[in-house]
XYZ file of C-alpha atoms in Angstrom:
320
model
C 78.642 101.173 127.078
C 75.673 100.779 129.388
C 74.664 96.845 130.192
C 70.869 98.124 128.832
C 72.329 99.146 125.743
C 74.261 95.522 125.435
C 70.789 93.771 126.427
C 68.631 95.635 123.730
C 71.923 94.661 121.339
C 71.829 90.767 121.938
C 68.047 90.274 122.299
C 67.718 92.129 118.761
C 70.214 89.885 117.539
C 68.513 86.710 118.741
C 65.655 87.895 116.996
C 67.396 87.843 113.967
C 68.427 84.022 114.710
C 66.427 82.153 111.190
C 67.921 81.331 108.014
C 65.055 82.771 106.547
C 66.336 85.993 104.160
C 64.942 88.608 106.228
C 66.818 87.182 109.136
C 70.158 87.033 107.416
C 69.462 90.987 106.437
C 68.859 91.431 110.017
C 71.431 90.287 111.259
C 73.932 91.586 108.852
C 72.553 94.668 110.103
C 73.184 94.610 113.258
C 76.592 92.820 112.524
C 77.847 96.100 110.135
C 76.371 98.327 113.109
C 78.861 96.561 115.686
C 81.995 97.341 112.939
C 81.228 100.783 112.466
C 80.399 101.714 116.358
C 83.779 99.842 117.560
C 83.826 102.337 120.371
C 80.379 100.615 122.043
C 81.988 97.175 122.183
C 79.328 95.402 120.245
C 81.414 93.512 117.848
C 81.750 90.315 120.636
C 78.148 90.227 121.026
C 77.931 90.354 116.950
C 79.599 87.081 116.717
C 77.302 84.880 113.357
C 79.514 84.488 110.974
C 79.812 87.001 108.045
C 82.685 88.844 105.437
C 82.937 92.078 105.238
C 85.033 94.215 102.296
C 85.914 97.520 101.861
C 87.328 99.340 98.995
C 88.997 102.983 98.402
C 91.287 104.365 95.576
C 94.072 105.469 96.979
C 94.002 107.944 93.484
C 91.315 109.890 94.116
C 88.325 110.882 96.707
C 84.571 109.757 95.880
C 82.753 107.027 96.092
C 83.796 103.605 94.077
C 81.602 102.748 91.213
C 79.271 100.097 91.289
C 81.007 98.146 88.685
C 84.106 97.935 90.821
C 82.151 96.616 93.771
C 80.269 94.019 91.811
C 83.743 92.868 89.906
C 85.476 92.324 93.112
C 82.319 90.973 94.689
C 82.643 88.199 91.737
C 86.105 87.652 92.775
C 85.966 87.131 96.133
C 83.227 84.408 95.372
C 85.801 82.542 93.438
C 88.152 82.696 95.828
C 86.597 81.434 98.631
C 84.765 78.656 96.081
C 88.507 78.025 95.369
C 89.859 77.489 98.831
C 86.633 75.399 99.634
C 86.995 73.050 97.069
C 90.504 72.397 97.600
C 89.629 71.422 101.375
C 86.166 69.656 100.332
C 87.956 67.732 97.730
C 91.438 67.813 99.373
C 93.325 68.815 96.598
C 96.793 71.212 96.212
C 95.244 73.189 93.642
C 91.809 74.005 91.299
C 92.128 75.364 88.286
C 88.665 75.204 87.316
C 85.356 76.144 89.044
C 81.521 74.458 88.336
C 78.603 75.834 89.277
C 78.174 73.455 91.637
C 81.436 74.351 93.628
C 80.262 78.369 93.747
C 76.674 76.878 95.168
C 78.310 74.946 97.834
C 80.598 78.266 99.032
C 77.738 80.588 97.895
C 77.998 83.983 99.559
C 74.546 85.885 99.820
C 74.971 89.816 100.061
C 73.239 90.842 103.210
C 73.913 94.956 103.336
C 76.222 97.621 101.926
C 77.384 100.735 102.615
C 79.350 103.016 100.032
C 82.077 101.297 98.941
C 81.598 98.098 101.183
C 79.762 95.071 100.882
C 78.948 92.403 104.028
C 78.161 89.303 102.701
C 76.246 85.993 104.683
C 78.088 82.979 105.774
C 75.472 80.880 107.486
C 75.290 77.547 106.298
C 72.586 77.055 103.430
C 69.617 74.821 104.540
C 69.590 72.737 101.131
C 72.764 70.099 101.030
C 73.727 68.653 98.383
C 74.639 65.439 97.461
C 78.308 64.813 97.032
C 81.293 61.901 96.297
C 81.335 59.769 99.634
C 85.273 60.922 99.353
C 84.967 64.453 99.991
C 85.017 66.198 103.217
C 82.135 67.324 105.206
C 82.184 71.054 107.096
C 82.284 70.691 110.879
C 78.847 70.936 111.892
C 77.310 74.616 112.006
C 80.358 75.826 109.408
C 79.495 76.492 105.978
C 82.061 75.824 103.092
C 81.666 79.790 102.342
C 83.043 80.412 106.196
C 85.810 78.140 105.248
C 87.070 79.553 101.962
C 86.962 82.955 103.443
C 89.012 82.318 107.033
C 91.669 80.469 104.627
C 91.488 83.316 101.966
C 91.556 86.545 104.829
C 94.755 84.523 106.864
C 96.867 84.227 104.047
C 96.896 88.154 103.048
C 98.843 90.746 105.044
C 96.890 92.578 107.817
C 98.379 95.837 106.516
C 100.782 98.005 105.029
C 103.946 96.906 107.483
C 103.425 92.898 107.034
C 105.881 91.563 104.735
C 105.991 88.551 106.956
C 102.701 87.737 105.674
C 103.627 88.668 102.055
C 106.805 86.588 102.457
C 104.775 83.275 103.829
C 102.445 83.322 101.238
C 104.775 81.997 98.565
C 105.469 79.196 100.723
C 101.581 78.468 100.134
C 99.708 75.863 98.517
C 99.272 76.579 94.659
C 95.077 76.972 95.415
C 95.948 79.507 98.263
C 98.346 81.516 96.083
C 95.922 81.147 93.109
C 92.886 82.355 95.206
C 94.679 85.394 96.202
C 95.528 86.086 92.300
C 92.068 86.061 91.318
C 91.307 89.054 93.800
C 94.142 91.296 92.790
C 95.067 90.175 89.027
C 93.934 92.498 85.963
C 91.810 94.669 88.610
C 89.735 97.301 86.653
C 91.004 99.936 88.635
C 94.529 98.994 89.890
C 94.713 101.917 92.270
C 92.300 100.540 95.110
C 93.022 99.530 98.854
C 91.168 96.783 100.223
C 90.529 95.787 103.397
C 88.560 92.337 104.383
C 87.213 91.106 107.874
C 86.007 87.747 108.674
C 83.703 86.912 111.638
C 83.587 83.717 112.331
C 80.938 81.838 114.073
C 83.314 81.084 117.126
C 83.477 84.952 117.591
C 87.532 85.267 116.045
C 87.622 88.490 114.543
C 90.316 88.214 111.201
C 91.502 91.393 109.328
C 93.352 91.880 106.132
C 94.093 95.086 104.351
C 95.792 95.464 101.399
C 96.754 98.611 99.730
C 97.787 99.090 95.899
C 101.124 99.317 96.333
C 101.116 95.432 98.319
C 99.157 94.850 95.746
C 101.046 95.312 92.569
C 104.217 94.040 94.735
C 101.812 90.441 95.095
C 101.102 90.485 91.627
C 104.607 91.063 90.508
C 105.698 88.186 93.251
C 103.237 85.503 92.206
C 104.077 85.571 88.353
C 106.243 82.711 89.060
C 106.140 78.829 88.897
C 106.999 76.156 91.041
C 110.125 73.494 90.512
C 112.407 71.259 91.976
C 109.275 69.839 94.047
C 110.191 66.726 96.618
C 108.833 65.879 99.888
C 111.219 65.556 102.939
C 110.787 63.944 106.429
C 112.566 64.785 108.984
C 112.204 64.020 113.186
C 112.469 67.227 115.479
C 111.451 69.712 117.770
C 108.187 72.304 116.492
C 109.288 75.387 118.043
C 106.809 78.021 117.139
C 103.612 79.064 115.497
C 102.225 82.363 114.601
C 98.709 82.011 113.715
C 97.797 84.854 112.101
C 100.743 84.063 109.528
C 100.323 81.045 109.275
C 104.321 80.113 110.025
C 105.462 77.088 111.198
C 109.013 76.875 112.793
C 110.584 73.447 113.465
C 113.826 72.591 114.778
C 115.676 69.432 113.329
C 117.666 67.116 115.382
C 120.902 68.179 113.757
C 120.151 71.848 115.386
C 118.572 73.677 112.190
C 115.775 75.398 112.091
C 113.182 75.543 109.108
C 110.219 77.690 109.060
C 107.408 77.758 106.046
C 103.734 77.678 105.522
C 100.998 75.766 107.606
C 97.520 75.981 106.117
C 94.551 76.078 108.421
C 93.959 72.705 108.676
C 97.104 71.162 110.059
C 96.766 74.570 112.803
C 95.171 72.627 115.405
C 97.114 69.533 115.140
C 100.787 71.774 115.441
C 99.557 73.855 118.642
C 99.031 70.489 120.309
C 102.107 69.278 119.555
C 104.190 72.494 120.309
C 108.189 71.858 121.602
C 107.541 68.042 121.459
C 109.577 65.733 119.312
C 107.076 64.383 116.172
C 107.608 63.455 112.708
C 106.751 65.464 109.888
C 107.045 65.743 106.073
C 107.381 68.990 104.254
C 106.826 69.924 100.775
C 110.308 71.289 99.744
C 110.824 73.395 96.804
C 112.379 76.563 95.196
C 110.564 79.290 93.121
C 111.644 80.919 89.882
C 110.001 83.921 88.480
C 108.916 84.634 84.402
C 112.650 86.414 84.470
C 114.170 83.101 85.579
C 115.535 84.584 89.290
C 115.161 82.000 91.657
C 114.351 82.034 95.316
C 115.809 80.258 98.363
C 114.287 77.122 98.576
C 111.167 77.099 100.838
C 109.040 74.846 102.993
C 105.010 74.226 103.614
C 104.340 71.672 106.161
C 102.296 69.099 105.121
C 102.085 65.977 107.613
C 102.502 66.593 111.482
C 102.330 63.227 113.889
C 100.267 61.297 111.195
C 97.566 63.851 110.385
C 97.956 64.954 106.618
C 97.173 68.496 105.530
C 93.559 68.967 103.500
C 95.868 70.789 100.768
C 98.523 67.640 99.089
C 101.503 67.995 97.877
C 102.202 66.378 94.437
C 100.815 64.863 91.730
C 97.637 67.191 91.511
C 99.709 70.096 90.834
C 99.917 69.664 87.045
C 97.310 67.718 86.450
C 93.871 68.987 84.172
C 90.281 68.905 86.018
């Protein structure tokens, strides 16, 4: 790609810098422009923040029907008004969304294609007023941006990921719940879906799902959690993988336990890779509707004195 090319590319897209509507439209624009033309290398220089989803039935060629798009639309706005509330608030799970928590994590559609929808995650210009114990978004980050990096890293990044698949039932109830409300009683159970999030930083995250992961996730999640207790222990952390979210710690008697980090404890575990720290983990096994029960599993919850945003305990059964 030609450096004139690039130039005309960024200066458009710092034209396109307001919050103002037509701005956002712009820029989405010029953001879905730098997905489809990968080849050009624009996608760096298309760095605001946005989500983009794409959807195709696996059954049958054509074009998906606008009800399908505007159902799963709907549920990707819970989701990410989900996983934004359970940070905001810090809580292990939400059962039950106000209007107030879909405002906060508000996604505006900025352009579509057929098929695919981009939507907006700028922060909104309007705050609003909140309990003086919730968390406030790092400065520039909107709730919406949030939701949807927590939402996007928790699902597989395609058809060969069971690692992914596997980690997410080592999750946080809200995590697994959020990714529920995207695939559960789906109008059309046949479609593939693929999300990217761009993230104001410039990190690029990809998931794709197809109907067969799909029904396998819905199949997995019908299950409930038991024989909850939390566990500290003094070792070694010995790995991360990011994109997986996977934490792998080595105890002091030699073993080595791997499970679930959410996005907020990320930073603080990179920083502390192969030193000795302290942590707690949320120990528990899983049993399925048919009563088969799973090898007990791990999420990591506490890491050198800084607590996840998603507790453990008491919130789990408890009504909104």
């Amino acid at each position: 790609m030609s450096n004139e090319l690039r130039d005309k590319y960024v200066r458009a897209l710092q034209t396109a810098e307001g919050s103002d509507p037509l701005s956002r439209l712009a820029r989405a624009g010029l953001q879905a422009s730098a997905m489809k033309f990968s080849g050009l290398g624009l996608q760096e220089a298309a760095a605001g923040p946005g989500l983009n989803f794409r959807l195709a039935d696996s059954s049958v060629s054509g074009l998906i029907s606008a009800h399908e798009v505007g159902d799963f639309l709907q549920r990707v706005q819970r989701a990410v008004a989900r996983l934004a509330k359970a940070r905001r608030a810090r809580l292990a799970d939400v059962a039950k969304l106000l209007p107030l928590d879909l405002e906060l994590a508000r996604l505006d559609v900025a352009a579509s294609a057929p098929g695919s929808v981009i939507v907006d995650l700028q922060p909104h210009a309007h705050s609003v007023d909140r309990d003086k114990g919730e968390l406030q978004p790092p400065g520039g980050v909107s709730w919406a941006e949030i939701g949807a990096v927590e939402l996007v890293r928790a699902l597989p990044e395609g058809p060969e990921d069971e690692a992914s698949m596997d980690s997410l039932f080592s999750a946080s109830p809200v995590v697994r719940r959020a990714v529920a409300d995207l695939i559960f009683k789906l109008p059309n159970p046949n479609l593939d879906i693929s999300l990217a999030v761009q993230r104001g930083t410039g990190e690029r995250i990809v998931s794709s799902i197809s109907a067969g992961q799909a029904q396998s996730l819905r199949e997995r999640l019908d299950i409930v959690r038991e024989e909850r207790e939390i566990i500290r222990l003094q070792g070694r952390l010995d790995g991360l993988r990011t994109r997986r979210q996977i934490f792998y710690f080595e105890t002091q008697a030699g073993a080595e336990i791997h499970g679930f980090v959410d996005e907020s404890l990320v930073n603080t575990v990179k920083a502390h890779l192969d030193q000795e720290v302290d942590v707690a983990l949320e120990s528990f096994v899983l049993r399925s509707a048919a009563g088969k029960r799973s090898q007990r599993r791990y999420r990591l919850i506490e890491v050198a004195g800084q607590l996840s945003q998603f507790p453990p305990g008491s919130e789990l059964d408890e009504e909104e």
